[in-house]
PDB file of C-alpha atoms in Angstrom:
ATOM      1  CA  UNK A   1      -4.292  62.617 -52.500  1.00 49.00           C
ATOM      2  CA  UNK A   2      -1.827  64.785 -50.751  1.00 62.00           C
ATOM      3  CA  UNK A   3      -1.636  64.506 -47.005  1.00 60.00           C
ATOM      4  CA  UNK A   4      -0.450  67.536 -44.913  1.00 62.00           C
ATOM      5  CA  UNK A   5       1.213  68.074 -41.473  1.00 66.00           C
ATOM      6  CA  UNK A   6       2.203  70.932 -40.223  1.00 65.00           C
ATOM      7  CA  UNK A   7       3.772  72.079 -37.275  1.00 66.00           C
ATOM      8  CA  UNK A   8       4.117  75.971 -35.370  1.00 61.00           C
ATOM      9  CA  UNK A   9       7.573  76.041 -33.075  1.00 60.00           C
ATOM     10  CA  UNK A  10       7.824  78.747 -30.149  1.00 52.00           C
ATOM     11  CA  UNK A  11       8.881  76.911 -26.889  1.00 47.00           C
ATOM     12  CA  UNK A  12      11.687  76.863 -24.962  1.00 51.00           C
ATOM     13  CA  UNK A  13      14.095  74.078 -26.494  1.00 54.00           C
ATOM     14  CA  UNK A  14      13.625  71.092 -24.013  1.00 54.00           C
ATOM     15  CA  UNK A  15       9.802  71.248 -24.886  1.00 58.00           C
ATOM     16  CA  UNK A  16      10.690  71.565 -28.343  1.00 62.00           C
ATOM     17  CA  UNK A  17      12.336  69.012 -28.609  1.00 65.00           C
ATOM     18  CA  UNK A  18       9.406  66.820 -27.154  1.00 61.00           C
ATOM     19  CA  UNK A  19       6.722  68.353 -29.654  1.00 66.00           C
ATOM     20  CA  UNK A  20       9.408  67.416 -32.926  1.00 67.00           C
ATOM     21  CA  UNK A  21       9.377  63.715 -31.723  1.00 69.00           C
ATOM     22  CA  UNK A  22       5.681  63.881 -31.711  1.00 70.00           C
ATOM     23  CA  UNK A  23       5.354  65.597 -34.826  1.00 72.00           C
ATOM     24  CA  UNK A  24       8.133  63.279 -36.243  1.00 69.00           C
ATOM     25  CA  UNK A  25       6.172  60.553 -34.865  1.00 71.00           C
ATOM     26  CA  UNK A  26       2.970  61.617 -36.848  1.00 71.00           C
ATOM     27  CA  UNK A  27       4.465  62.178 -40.251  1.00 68.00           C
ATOM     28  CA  UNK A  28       5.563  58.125 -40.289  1.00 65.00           C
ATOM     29  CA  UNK A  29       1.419  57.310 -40.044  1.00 58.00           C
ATOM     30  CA  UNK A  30      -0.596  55.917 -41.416  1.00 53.00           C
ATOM     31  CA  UNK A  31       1.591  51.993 -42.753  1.00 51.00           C
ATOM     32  CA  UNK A  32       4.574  51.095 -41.491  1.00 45.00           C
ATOM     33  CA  UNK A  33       6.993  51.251 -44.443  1.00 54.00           C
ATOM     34  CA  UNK A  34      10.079  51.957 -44.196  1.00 53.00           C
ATOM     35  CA  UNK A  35       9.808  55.363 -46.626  1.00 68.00           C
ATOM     36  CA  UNK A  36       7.847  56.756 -43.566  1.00 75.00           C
ATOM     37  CA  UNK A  37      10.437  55.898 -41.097  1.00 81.00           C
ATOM     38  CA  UNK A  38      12.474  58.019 -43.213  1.00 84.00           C
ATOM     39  CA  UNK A  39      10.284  61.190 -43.695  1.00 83.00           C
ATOM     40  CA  UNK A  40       9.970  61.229 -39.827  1.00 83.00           C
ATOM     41  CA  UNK A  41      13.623  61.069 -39.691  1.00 88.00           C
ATOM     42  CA  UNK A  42      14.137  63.526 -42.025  1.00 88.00           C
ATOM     43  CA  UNK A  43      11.782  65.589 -40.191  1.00 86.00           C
ATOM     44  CA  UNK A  44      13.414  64.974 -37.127  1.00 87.00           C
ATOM     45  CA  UNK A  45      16.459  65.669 -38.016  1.00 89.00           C
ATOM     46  CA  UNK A  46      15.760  69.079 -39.453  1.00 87.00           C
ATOM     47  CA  UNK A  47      13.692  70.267 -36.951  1.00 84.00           C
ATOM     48  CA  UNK A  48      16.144  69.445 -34.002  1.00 83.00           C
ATOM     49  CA  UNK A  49      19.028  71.127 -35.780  1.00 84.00           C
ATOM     50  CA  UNK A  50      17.182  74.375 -35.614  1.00 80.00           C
ATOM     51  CA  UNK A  51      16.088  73.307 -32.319  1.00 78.00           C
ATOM     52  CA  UNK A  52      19.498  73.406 -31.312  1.00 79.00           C
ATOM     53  CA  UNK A  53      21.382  76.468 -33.406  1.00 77.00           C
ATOM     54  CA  UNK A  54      18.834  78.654 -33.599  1.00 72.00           C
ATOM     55  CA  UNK A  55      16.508  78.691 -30.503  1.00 69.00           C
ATOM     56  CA  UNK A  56      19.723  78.939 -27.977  1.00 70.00           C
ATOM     57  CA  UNK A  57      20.194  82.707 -29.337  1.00 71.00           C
ATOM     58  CA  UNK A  58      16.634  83.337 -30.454  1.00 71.00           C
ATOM     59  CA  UNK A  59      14.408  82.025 -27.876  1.00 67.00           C
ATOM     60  CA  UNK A  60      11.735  83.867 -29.215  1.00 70.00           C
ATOM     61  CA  UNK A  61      11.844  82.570 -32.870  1.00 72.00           C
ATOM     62  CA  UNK A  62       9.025  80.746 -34.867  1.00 78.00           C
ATOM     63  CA  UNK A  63       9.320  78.102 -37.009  1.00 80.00           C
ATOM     64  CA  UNK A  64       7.214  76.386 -38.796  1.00 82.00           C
ATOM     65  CA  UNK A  65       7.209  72.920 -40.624  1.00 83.00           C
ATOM     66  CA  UNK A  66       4.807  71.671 -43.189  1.00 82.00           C
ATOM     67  CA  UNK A  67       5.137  68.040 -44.566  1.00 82.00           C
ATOM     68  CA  UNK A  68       3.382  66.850 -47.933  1.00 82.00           C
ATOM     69  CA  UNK A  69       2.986  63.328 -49.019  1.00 78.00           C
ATOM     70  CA  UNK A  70       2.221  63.538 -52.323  1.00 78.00           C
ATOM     71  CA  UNK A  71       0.728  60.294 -54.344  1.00 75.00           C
ATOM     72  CA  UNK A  72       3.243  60.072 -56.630  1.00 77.00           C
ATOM     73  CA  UNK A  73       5.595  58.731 -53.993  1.00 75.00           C
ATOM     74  CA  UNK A  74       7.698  61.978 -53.433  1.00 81.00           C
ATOM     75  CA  UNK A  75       7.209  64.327 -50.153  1.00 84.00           C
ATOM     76  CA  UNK A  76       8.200  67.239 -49.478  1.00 85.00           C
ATOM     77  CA  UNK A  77       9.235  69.106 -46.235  1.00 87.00           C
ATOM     78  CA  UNK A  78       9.260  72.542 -46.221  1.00 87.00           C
ATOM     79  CA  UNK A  79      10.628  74.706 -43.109  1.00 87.00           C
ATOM     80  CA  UNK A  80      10.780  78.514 -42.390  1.00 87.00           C
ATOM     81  CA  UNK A  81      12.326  79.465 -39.278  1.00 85.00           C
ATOM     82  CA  UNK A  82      12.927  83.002 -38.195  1.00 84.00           C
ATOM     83  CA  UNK A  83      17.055  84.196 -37.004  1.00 82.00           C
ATOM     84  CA  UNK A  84      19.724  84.847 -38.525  1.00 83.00           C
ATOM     85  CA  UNK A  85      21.031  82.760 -41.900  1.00 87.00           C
ATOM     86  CA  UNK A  86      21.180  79.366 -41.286  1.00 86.00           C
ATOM     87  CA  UNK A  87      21.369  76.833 -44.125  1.00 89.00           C
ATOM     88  CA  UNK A  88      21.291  73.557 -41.940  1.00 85.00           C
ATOM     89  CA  UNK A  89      22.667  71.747 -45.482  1.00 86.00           C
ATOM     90  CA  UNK A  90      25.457  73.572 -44.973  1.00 85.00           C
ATOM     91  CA  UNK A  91      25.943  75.474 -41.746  1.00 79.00           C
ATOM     92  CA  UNK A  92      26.048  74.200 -38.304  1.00 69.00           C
ATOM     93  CA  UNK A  93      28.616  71.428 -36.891  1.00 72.00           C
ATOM     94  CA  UNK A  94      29.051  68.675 -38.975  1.00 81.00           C
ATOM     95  CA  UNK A  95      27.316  65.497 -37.525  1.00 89.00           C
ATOM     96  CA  UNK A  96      25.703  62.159 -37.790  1.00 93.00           C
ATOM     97  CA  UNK A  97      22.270  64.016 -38.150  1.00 92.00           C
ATOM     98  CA  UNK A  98      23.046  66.256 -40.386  1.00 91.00           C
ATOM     99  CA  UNK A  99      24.973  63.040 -42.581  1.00 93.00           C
ATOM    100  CA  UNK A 100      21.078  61.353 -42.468  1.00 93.00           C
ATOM    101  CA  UNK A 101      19.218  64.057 -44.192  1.00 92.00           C
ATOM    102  CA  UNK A 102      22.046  64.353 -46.865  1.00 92.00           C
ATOM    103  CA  UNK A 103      21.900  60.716 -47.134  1.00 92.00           C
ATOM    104  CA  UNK A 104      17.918  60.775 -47.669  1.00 90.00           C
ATOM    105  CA  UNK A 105      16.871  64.568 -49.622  1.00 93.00           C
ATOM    106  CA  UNK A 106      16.629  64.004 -53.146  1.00 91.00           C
ATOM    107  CA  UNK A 107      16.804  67.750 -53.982  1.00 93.00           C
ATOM    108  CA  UNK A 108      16.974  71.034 -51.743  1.00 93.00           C
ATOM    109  CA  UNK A 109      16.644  74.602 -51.453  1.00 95.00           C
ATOM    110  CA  UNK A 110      17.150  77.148 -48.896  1.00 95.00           C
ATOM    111  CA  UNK A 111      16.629  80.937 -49.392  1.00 95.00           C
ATOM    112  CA  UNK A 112      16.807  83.870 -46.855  1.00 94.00           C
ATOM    113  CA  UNK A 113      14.197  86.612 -47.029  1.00 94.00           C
ATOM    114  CA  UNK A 114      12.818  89.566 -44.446  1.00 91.00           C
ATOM    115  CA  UNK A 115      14.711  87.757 -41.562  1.00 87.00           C
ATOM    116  CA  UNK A 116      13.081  84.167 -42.725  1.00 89.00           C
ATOM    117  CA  UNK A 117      14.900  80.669 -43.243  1.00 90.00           C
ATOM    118  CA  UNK A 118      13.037  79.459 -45.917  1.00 93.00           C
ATOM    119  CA  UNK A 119      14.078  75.558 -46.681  1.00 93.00           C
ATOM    120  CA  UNK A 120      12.043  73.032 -48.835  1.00 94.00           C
ATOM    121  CA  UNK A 121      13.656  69.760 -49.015  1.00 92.00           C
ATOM    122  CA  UNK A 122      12.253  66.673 -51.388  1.00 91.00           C
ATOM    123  CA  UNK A 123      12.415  63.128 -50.674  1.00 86.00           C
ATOM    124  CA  UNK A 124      11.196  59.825 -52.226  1.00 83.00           C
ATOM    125  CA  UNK A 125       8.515  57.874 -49.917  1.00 77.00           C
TER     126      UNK A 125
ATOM    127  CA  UNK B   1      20.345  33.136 -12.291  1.00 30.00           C
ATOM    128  CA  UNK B   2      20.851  36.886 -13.905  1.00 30.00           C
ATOM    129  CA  UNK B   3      18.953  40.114 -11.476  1.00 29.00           C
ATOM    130  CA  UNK B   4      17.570  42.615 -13.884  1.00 31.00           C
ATOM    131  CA  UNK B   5      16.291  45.764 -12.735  1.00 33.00           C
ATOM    132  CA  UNK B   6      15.311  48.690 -13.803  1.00 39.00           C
ATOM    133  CA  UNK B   7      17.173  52.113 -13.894  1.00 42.00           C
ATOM    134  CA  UNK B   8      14.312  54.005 -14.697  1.00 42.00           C
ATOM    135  CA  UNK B   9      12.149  56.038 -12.357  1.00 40.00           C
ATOM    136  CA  UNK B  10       8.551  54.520 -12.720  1.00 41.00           C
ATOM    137  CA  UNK B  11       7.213  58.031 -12.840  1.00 39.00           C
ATOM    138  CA  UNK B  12       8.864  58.944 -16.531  1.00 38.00           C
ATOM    139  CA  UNK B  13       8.436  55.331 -17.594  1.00 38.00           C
ATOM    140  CA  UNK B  14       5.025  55.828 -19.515  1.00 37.00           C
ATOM    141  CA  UNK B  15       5.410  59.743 -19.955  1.00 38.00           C
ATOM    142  CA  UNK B  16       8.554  59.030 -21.974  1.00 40.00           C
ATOM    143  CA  UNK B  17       7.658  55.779 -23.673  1.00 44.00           C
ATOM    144  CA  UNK B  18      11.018  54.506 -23.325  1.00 52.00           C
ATOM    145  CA  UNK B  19      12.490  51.787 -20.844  1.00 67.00           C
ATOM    146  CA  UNK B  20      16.248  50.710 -20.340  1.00 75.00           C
ATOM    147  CA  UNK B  21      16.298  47.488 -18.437  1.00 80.00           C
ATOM    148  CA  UNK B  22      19.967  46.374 -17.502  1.00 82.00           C
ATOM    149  CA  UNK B  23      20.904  42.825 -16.764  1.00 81.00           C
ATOM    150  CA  UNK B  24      24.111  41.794 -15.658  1.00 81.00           C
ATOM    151  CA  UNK B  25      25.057  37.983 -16.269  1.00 78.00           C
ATOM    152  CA  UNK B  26      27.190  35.588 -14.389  1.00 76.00           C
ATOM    153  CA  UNK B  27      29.804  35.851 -17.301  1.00 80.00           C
ATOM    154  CA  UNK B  28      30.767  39.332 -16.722  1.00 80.00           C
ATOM    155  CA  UNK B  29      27.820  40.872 -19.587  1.00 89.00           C
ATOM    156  CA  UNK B  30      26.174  43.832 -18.934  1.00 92.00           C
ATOM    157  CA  UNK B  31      23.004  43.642 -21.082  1.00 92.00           C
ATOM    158  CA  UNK B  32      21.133  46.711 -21.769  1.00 93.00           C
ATOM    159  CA  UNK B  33      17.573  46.542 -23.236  1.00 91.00           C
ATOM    160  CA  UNK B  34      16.679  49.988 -24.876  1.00 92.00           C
ATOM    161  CA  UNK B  35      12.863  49.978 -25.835  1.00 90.00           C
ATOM    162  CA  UNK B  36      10.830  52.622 -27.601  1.00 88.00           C
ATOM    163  CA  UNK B  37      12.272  56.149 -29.339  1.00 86.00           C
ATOM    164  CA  UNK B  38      15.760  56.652 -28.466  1.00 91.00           C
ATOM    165  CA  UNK B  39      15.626  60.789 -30.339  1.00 87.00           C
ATOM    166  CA  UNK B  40      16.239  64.110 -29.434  1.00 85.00           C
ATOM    167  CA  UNK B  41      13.979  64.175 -27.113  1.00 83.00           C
ATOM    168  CA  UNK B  42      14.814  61.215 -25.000  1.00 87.00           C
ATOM    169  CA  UNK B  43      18.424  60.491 -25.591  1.00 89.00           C
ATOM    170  CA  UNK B  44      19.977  62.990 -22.598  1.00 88.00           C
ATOM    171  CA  UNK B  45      18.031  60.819 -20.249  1.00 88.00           C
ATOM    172  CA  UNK B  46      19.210  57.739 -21.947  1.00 91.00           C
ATOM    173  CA  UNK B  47      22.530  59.118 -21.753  1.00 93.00           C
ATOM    174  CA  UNK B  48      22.601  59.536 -18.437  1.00 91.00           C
ATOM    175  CA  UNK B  49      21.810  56.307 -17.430  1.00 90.00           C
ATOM    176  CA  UNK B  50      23.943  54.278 -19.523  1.00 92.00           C
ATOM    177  CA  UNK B  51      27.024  56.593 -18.325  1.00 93.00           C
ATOM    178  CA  UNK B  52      25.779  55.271 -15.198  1.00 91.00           C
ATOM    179  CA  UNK B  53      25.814  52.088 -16.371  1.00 91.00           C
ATOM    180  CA  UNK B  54      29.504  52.565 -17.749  1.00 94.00           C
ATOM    181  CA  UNK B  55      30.859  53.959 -14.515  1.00 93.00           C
ATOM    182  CA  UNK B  56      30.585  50.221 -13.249  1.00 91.00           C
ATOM    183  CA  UNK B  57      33.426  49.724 -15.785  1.00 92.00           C
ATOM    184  CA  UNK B  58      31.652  46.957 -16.914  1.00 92.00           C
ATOM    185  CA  UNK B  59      33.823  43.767 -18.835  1.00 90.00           C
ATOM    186  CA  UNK B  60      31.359  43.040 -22.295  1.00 93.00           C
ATOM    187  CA  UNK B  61      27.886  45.643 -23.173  1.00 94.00           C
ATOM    188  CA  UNK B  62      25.418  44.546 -24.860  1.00 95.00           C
ATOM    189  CA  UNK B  63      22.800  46.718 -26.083  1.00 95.00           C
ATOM    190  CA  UNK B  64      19.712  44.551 -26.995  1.00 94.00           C
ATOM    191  CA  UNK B  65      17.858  46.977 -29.506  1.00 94.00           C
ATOM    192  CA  UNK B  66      15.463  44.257 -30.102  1.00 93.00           C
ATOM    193  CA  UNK B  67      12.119  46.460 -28.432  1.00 91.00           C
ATOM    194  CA  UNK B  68      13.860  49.807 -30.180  1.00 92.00           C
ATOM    195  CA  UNK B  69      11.522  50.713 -32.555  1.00 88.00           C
ATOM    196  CA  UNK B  70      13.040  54.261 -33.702  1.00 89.00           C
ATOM    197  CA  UNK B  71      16.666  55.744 -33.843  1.00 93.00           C
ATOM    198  CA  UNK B  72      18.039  58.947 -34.924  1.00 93.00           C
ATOM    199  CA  UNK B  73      21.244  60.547 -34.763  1.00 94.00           C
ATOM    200  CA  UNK B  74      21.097  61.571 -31.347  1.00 92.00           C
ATOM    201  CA  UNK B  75      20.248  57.934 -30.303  1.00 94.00           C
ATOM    202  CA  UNK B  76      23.083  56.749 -32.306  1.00 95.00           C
ATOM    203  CA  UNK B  77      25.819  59.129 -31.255  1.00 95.00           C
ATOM    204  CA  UNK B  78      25.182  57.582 -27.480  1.00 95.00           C
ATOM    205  CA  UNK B  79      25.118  53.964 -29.284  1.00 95.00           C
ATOM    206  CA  UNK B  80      28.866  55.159 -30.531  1.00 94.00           C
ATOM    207  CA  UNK B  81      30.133  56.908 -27.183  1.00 96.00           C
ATOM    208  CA  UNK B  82      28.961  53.767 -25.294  1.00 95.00           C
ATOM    209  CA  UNK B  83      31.346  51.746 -27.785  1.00 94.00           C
ATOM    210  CA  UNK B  84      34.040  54.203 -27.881  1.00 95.00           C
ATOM    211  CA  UNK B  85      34.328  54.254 -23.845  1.00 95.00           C
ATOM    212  CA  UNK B  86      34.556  50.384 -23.773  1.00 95.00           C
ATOM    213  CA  UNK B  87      37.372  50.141 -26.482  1.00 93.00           C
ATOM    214  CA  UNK B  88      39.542  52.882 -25.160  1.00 95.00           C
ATOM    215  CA  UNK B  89      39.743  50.980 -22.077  1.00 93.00           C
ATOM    216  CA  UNK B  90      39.696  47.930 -23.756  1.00 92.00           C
ATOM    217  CA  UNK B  91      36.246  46.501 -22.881  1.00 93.00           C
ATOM    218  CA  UNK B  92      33.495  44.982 -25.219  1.00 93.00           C
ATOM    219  CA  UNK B  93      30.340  46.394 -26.714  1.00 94.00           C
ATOM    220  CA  UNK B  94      28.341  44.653 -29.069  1.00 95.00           C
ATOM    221  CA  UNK B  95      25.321  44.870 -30.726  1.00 95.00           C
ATOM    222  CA  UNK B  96      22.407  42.526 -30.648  1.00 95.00           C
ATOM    223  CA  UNK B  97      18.868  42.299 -32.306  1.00 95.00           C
ATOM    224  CA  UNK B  98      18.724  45.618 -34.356  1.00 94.00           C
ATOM    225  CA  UNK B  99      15.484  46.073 -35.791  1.00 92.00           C
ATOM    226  CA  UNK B 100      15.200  47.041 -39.603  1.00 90.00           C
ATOM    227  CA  UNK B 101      14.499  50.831 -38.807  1.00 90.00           C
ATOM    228  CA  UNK B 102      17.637  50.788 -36.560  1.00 93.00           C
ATOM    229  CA  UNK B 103      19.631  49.161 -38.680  1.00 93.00           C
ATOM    230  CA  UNK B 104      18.472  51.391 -42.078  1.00 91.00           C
ATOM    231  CA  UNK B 105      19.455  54.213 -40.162  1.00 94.00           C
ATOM    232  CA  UNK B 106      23.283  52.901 -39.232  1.00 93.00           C
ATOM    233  CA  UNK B 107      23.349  51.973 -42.727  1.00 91.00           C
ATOM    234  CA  UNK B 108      22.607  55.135 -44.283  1.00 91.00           C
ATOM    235  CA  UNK B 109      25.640  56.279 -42.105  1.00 93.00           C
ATOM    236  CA  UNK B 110      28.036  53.628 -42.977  1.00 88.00           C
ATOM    237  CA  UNK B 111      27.927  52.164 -39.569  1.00 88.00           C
ATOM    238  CA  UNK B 112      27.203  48.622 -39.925  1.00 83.00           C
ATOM    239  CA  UNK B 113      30.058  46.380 -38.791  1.00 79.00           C
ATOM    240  CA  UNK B 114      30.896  43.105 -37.441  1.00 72.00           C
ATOM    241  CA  UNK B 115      30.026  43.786 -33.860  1.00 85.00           C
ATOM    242  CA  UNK B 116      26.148  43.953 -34.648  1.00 91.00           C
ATOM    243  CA  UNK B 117      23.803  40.588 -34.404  1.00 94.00           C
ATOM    244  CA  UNK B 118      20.758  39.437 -35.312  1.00 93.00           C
ATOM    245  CA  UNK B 119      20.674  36.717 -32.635  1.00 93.00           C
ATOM    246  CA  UNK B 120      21.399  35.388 -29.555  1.00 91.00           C
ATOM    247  CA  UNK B 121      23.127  32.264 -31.165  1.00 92.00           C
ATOM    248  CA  UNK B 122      24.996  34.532 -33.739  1.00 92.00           C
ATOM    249  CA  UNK B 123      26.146  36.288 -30.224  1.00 91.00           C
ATOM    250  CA  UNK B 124      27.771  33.344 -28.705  1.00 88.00           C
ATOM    251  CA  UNK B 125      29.626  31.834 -32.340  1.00 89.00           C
ATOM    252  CA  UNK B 126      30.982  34.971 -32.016  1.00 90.00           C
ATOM    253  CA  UNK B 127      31.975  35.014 -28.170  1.00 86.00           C
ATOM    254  CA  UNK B 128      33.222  31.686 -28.839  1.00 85.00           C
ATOM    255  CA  UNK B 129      35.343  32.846 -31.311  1.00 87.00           C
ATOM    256  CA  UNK B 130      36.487  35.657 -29.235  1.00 81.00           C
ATOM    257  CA  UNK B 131      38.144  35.913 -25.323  1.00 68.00           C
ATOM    258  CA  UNK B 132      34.463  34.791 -24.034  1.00 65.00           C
ATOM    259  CA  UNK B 133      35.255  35.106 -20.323  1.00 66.00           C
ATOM    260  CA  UNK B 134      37.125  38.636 -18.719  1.00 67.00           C
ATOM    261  CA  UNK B 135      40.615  38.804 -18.353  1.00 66.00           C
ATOM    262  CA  UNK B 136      42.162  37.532 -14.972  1.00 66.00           C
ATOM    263  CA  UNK B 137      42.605  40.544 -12.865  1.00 64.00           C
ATOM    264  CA  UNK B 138      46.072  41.436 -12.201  1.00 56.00           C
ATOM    265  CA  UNK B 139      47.751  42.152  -8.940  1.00 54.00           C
ATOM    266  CA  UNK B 140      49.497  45.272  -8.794  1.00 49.00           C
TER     267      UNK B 140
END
């Protein structure tokens, strides 16, 4: 069985930033393993970036965030977010939360079409 | 007898799900008990009060992650500055209880290192082993 979350973005960023710890929060239920812990990192992590480099000049973008738990113990997070090209693997400052989804993604791509971010990111849970 | 309080207005307490109680100690220890999600969400406010905390040029930190149940980099980069700021002025910061979600996260960043215990009595070997009390202050 797959299980979905998603998640729609358009707030200013402090609120933002409030509804990706929730979300975050929700992708580590239901169990307590540790794999979880990390697919609500991950999720975190990505979301906040854009938080941060993309809604400062772009108040007005969307983004959207869709998580799949798959049962054959991969997940996938996949994450369109209107603006201008940004590849969060590779653009943005360097940092510690940018290290942790390198760290975790088993594969990656990012694409940019019609003004759309497009990244889908895979991970082992 | 150590006086713990809390820095934390009572009004965010339960709205934020996060609590930093600080206790300072006879010996000179400044312990800091960081409960809950320490994210992007709640690490500015965090910040802020353990700068406060830091102001007070305190002589030994410790952060007692033992009720953190969640980290991320954000969390961790104030977990670094508050080590950072003690060393450059050549203070102590150490850390004590990490749970295993804290500490997978450090590891995945190569940040694991000696200062970082999984008990009290691991704490005081190493004190032990270490200047325990503050240095004498000096007259100028």
């Amino acid at each position: 069985m797959t299980e979905v979350r998603r998640l729609h973005l358009l707030l200013d960023r402090h609120t933002a930033l409030a509804v990706v710890s929730g979300f975050s929060q929700r992708c580590a239920r239901p169990g307590t393993q540790a794999n979880r812990h990390d697919l609500a990192l991950l999720t975190e992590e990505l979301l906040s970036n854009l938080v941060r480099h993309v809604f400062p000049f772009h108040p007005q973008a969307k983004a959207r965030c869709r998580v799949q738990i798959r049962a054959n113990g991969t997940a996938r997070v996949f994450l369109r977010a209107d603006g201008p090209p940004f590849n969060p693997m590779v653009d943005g400052t360097p940092g510690y939360g940018i290290a942790l989804v390198r760290s975790m993604v088993s594969s990656y791509s990012w694409r940019y079409r019609g003004g759309t971010n497009r990244l889908l990111v895979g991970v082992q849970v | 007898m150590p006086v713990g309080f809390s820095v934390v207005p009572k009004d965010v307490r339960g709205r934020m799900e996060h609590n930093l109680l600080v206790d300072r100690r006879a010996d000179g220890t400044t312990l800091l008990l960081l409960s809950g999600r320490l994210d992007a969400d709640t690490a500015p406010q965090v910040e802020t009060w353990v700068d406060q905390v830091l102001a007070k040029r305190p002589w030994r930190v410790v952060l007692d992650l033992a009720r953190l149940d969640y980290i991320s980099s954000a969390g961790v980069r104030i977990l670094l500055k508050c080590r950072k700021q003690q060393q450059e002025r050549g203070a102590q910061c150490l850390l004590l209880h990490p749970q295993p979600s804290v500490r997978r996260v450090l590891e995945l960043l190569q940040l694991l290192n000696a200062e970082m215990f999984d008990s009290e009595a691991d704490l005081d070997a190493y004190l032990d082993s270490v200047q325990r009390d503050p240095p004498p202050a000096t007259e100028d």
